[in-house]
Short mmCIF file of C-alpha atoms and ligand atoms in Angstrom, two decimals:
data_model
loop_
_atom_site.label_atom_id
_atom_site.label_comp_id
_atom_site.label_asym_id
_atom_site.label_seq_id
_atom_site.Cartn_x
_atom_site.Cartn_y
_atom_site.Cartn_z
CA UNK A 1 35.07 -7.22 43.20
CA UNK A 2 33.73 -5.06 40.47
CA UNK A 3 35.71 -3.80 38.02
CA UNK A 4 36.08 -1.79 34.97
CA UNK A 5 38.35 -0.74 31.73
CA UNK A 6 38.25 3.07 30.80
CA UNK A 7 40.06 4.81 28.05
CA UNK A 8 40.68 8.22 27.07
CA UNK A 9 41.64 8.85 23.29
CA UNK A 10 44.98 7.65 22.39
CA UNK A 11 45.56 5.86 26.02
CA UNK A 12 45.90 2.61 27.24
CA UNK A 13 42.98 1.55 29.06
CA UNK A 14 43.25 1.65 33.26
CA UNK A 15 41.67 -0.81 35.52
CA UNK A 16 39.11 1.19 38.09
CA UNK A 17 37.21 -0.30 40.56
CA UNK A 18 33.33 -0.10 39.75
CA UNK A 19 30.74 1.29 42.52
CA UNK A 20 27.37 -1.14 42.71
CA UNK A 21 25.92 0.12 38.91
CA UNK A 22 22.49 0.37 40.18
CA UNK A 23 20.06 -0.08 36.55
CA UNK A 24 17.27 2.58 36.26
CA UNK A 25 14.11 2.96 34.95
CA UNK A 26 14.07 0.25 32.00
CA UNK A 27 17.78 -0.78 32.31
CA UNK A 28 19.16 -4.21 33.38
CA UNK A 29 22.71 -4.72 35.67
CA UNK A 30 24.34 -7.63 33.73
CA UNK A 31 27.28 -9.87 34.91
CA UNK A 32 29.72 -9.44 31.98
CA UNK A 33 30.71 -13.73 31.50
CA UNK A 34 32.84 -12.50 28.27
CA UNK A 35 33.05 -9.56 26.30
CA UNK A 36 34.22 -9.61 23.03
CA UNK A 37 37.05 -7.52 20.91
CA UNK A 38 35.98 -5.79 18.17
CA UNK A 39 38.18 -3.41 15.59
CA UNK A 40 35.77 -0.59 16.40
CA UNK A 41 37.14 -0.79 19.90
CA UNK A 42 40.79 0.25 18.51
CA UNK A 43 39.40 3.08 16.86
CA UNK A 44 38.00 4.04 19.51
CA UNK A 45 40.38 3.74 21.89
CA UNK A 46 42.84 5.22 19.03
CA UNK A 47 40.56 8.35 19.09
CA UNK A 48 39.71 8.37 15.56
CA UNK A 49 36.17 8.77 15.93
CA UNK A 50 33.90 11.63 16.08
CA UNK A 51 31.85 12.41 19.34
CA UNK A 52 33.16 9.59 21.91
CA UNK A 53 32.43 10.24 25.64
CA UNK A 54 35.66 9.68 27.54
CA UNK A 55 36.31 8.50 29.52
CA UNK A 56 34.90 4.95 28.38
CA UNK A 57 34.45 1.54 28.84
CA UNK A 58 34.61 0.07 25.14
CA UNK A 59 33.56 -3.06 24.52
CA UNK A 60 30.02 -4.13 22.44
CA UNK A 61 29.48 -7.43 22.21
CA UNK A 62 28.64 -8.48 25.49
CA UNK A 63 27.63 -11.66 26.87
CA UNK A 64 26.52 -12.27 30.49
CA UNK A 65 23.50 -12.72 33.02
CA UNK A 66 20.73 -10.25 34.19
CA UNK A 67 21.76 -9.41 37.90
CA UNK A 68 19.63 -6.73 38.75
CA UNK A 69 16.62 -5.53 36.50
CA UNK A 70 15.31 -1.80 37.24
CA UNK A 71 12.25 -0.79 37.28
CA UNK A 72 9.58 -1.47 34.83
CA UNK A 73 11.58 -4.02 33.29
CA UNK A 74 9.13 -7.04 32.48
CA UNK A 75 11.40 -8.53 29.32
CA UNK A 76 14.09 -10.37 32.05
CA UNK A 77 14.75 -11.70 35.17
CA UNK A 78 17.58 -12.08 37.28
CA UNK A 79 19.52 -14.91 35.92
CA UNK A 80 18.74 -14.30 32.40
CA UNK A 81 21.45 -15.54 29.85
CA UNK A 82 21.57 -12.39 27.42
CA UNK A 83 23.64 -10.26 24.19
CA UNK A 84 24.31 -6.36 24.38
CA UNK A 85 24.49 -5.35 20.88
CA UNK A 86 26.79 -2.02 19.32
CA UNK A 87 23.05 -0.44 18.85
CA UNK A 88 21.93 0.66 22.64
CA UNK A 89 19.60 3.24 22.53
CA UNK A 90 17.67 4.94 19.59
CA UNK A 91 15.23 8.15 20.02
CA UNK A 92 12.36 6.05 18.17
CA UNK A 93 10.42 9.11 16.92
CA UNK A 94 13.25 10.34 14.15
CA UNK A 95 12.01 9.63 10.75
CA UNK A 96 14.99 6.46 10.66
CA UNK A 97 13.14 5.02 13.89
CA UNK A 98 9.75 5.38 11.99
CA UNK A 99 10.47 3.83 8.59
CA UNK A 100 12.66 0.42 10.14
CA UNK A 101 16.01 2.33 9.49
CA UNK A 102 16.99 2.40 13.34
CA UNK A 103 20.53 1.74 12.52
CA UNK A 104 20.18 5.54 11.28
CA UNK A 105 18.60 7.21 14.25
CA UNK A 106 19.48 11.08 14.37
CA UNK A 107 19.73 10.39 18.43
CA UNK A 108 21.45 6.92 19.27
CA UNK A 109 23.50 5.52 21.73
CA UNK A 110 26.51 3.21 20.99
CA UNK A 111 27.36 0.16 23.53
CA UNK A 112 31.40 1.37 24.34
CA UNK A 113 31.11 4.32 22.44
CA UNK A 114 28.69 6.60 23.13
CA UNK A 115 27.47 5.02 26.52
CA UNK A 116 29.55 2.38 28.65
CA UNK A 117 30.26 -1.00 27.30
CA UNK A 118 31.11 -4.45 28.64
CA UNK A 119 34.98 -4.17 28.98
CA UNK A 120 34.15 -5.25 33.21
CA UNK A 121 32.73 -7.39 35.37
CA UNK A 122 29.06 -5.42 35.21
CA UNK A 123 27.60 -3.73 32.99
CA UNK A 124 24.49 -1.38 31.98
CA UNK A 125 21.72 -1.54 29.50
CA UNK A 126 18.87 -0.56 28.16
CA UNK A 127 16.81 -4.07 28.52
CA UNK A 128 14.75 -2.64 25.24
CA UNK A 129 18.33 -3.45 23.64
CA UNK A 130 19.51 -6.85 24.66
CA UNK A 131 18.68 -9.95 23.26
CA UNK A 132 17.75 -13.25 24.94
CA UNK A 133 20.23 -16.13 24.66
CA UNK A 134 18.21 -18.89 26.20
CA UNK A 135 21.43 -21.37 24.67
CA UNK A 136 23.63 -23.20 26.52
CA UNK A 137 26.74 -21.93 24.45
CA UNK A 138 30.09 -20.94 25.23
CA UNK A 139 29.76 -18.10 26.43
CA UNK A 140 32.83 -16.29 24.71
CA UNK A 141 32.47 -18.42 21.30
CA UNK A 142 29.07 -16.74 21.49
CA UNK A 143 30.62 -13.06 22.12
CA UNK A 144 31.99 -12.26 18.78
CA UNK A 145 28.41 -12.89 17.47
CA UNK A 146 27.01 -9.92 19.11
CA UNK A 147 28.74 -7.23 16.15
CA UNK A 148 31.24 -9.37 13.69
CA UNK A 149 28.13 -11.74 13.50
CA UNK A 150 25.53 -8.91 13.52
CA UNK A 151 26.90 -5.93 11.59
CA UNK A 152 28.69 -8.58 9.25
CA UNK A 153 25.35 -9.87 8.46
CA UNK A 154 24.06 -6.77 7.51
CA UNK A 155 27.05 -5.67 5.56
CA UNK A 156 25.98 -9.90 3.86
CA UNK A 157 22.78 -9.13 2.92
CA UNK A 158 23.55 -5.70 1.42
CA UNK A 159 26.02 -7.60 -0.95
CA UNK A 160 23.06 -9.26 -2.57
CA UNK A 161 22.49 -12.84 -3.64
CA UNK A 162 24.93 -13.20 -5.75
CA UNK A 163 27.11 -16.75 -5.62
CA UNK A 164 30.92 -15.23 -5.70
CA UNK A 165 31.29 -13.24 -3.09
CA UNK A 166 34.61 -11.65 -1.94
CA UNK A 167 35.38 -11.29 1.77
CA UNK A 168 38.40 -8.58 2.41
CA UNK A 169 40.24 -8.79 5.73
CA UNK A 170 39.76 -12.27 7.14
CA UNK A 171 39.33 -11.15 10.93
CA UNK A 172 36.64 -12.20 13.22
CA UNK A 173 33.23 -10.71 10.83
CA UNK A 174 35.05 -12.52 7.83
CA UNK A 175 35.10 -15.80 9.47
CA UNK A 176 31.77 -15.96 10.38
CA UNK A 177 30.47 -15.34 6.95
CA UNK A 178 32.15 -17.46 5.24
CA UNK A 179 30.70 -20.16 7.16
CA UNK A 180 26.76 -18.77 6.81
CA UNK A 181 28.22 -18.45 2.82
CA UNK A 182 29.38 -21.85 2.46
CA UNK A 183 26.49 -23.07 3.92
CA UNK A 184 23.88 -21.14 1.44
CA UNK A 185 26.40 -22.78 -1.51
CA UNK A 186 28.05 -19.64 -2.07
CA UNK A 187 31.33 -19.17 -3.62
CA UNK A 188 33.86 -17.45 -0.97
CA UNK A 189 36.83 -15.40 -1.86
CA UNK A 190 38.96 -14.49 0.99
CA UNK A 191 41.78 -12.01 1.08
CA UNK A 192 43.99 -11.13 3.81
CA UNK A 193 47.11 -8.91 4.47
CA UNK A 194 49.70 -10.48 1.89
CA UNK A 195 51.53 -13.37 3.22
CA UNK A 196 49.00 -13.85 5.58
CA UNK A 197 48.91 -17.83 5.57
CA UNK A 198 47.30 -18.42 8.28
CA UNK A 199 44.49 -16.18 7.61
CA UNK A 200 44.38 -18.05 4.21
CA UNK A 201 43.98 -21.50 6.07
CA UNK A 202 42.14 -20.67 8.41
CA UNK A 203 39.63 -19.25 5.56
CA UNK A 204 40.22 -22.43 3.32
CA UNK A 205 39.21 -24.39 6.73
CA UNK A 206 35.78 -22.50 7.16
CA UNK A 207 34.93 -22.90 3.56
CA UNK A 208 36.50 -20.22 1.59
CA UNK A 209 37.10 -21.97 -2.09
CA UNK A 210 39.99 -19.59 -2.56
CA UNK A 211 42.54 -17.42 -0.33
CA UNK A 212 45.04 -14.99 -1.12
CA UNK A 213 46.64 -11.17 -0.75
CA UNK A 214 44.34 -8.36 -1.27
CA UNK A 215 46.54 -7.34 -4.40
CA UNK A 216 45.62 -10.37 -5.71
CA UNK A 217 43.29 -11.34 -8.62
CA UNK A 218 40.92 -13.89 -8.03
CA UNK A 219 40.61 -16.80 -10.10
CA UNK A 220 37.09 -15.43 -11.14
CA UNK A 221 35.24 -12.17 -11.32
CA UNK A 222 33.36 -11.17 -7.80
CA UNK A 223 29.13 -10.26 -7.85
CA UNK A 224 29.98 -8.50 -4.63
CA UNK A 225 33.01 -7.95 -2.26
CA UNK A 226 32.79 -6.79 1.08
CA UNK A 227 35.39 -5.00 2.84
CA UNK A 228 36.05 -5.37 6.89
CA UNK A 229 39.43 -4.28 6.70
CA UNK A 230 40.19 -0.67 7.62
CA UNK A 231 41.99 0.08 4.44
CA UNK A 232 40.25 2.47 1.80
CA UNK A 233 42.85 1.29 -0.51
CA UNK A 234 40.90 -1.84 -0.86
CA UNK A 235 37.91 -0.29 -2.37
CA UNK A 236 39.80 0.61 -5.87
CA UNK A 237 41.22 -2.41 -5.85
CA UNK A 238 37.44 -4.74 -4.91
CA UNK A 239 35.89 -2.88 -7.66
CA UNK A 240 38.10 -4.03 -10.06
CA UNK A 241 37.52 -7.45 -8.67
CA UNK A 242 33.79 -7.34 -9.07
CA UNK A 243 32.23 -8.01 -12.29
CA UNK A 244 29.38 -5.59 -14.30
CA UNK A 245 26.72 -4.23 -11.79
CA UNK A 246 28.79 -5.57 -8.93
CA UNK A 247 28.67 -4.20 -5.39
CA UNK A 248 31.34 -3.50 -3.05
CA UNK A 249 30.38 -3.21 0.62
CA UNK A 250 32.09 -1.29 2.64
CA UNK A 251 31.08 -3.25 6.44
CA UNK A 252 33.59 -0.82 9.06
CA UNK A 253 32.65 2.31 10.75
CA UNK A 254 36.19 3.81 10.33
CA UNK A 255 38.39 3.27 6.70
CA UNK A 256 41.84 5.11 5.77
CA UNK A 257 40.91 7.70 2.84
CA UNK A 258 40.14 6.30 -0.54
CA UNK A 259 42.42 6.60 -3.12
CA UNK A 260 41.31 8.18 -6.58
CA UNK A 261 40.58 5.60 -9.73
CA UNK A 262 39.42 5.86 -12.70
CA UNK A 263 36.14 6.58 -13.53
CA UNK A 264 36.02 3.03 -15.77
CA UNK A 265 36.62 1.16 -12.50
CA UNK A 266 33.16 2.27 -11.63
CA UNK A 267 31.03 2.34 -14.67
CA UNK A 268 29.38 -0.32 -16.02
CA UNK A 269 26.62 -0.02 -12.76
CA UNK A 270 29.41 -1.36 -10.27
CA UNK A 271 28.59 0.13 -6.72
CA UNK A 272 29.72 1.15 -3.37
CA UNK A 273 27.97 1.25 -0.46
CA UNK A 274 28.58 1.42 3.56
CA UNK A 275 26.96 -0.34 6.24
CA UNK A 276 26.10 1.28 9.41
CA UNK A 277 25.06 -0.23 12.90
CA UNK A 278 22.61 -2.46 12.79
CA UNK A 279 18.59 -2.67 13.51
CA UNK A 280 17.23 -5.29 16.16
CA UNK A 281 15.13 -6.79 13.26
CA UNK A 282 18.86 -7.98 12.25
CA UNK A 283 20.01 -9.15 15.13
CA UNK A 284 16.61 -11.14 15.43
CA UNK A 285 17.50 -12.71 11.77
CA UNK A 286 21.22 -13.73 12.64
CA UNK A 287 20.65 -15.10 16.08
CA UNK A 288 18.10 -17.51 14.57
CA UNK A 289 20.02 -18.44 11.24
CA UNK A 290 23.88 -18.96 13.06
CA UNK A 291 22.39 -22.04 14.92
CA UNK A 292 20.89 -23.53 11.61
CA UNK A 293 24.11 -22.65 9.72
CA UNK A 294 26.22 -24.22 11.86
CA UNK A 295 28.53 -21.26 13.19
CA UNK A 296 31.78 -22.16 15.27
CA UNK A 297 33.72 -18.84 15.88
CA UNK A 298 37.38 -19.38 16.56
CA UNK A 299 38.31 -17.55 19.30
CA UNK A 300 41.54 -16.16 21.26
CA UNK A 301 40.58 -15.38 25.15
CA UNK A 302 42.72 -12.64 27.16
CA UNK A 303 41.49 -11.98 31.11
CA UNK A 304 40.21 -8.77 31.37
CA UNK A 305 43.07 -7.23 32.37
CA UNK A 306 44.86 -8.01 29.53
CA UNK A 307 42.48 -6.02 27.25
CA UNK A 308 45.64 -3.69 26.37
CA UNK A 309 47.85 -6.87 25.20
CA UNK A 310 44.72 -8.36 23.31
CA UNK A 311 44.17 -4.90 21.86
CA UNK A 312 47.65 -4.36 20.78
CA UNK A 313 47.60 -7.84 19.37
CA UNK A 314 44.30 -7.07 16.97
CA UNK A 315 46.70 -4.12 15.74
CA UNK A 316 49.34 -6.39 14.43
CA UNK A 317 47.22 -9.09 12.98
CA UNK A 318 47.86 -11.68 15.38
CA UNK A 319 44.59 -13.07 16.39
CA UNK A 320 43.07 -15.59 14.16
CA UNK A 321 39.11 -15.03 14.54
CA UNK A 322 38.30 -12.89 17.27
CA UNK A 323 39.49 -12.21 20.67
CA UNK A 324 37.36 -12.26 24.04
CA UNK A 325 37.84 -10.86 27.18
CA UNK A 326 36.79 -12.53 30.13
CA UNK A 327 36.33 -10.85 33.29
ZN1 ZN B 401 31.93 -4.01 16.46
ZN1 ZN B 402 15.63 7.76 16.04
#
């Protein structure tokens, strides 16, 4: 049986049966082994973001085998162990594509945004776009890689090298930082929902050398903070956690509006900056440096027809780490 999740904006998703997905011209057919859950995948199913093409299968971090490769694919074979990425398609002749800033492409594609994603048993993609994942890992401990790992990387190494860094919203990016910090002998901050004390362990656990409430102040002024959480109060409040010339990152593709503050909050050279998608050059750099740091991703599976209840359960903060779907 093949099978697939769809959503239309503000709906729960519906189980459909999936024709034979034949790949074309440069596109694979994968067999979806586990499919990650990422927050992006509320918002979109929420309909808060701009452009999405319902109805669609959400879902971007995608872990399964090549089944079928189309024509004029010479990258994979059937039987292939590989990662779909959030980044599926750019133009490649936009200025972005020509100066290593594909994450910016005037014309991309989005894995379960913008084209279908791996919430099913197959799936579609551009073989230009998936990465090889010649491992013998688990395949859903491996899932949450694919965009906490990726984007959260990119949203690391925009924080600079600084050695107290503060980590806001301990979901499923969080936790896998704080590992590849701890292991580079960095100082990790977490912060979580207030009360949040599992959160806080589970941070402790991977490293973190302190844990508390976002309101909090931490026991020592930040050189960057990155944000995963959703919540633009957070930036106010990170800036005045990070010390002169600091940097706060903000790592999500959707935030609640940011509250005024004071101009003082921001002087002294303190910064904020967003992260967008990701470029394959990234992806290259994380897949090669989670083995060596050691990565283990906690992780909550729901079948795939439970993506509604594992959805819902992101919502309310129940899932420590990051939840996988498997088909
Ligand atoms: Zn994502
Ligand atoms: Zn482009």
């Amino acid at each position: 049986m093949k099978a697939m999740l769809q959503s239309g904006p503000g709906l729960p998703l519906e189980l459909h049966m999936l024709d034979d997905p034949i790949p074309g011209p440069g596109s694979v057919r994968i067999k979806v082994n586990a499919c990650g859950i990422c927050r992006t995948d509320l918002h979109v199913v929420d309909g808060e973001l701009p452009n999405v093409k319902y109805p669609i299968i959400p879902g971007h971090e995608v872990i399964g085998r090549i089944e079928v490769a189309g024509p004029g694919v010479t990258e994979f074979k059937p039987g292939d162990r590989v990662g779909v990425p959030w980044l599926g398609y750019t133009c490649g002749e936009c200025d972005y594509c020509k100066s290593q800033q594909e994450n910016l492409c005037d014309r991309p594609l989005f894995t379960g945004y913008t084209r279908d994603g791996g919430y099913a048993t197959h799936a579609i993609a551009d073989a230009r776009f998936c990465f090889p994942l010649p491992g013998a890992g688990d395949d859903a401990e491996t899932a949450p890689l694919l965009c906490a790992g990726l984007i959260g990387w990119r949203s690391y190494r925009m924080a600079g090298e600084g050695r107290s860094l503060g980590l806001y919203g301990f979901g499923a990016a969080a936790h896998i930082l704080a590992q590849v910090a701890a292991w580079q002998g960095r100082r990790v901050y977490a912060f979580t929902r207030a009360g949040d004390t599992a959160a806080q362990s589970l941070a402790k656990s991977l490293g973190a050398v302190w844990a508390g409430g976002s309101e909090e102040e931490p026991p020592e002024r930040l050189d960057a903070a990155i944000i995963f959480a959703p919540v633009g109060a957070l930036v106010p409040l990170a800036l005045k956690a990070v010390k002169k010339g600091g940097r706060v990152v903000c790592g999500g593709i959707h935030m609640s509006d940011i509250p005024s503050f004071p101009y003082r909050d921001l002087w002294e050279e303190r910064q904020i900056v967003s992260v967008a998608n990701l470029t394959r050059e990234d992806a290259r750099e994380f897949l090669a440096i989670a083995p060596q740091a050691g990565i283990k991703t906690t992780v909550k599976r729901y079948p795939l027809a439970q993506a509604n209840a594992a959805l819902a359960d992101l919502r309310r903060g129940r899932i420590q780490g990051a939840a996988v779907l498997i088909p």
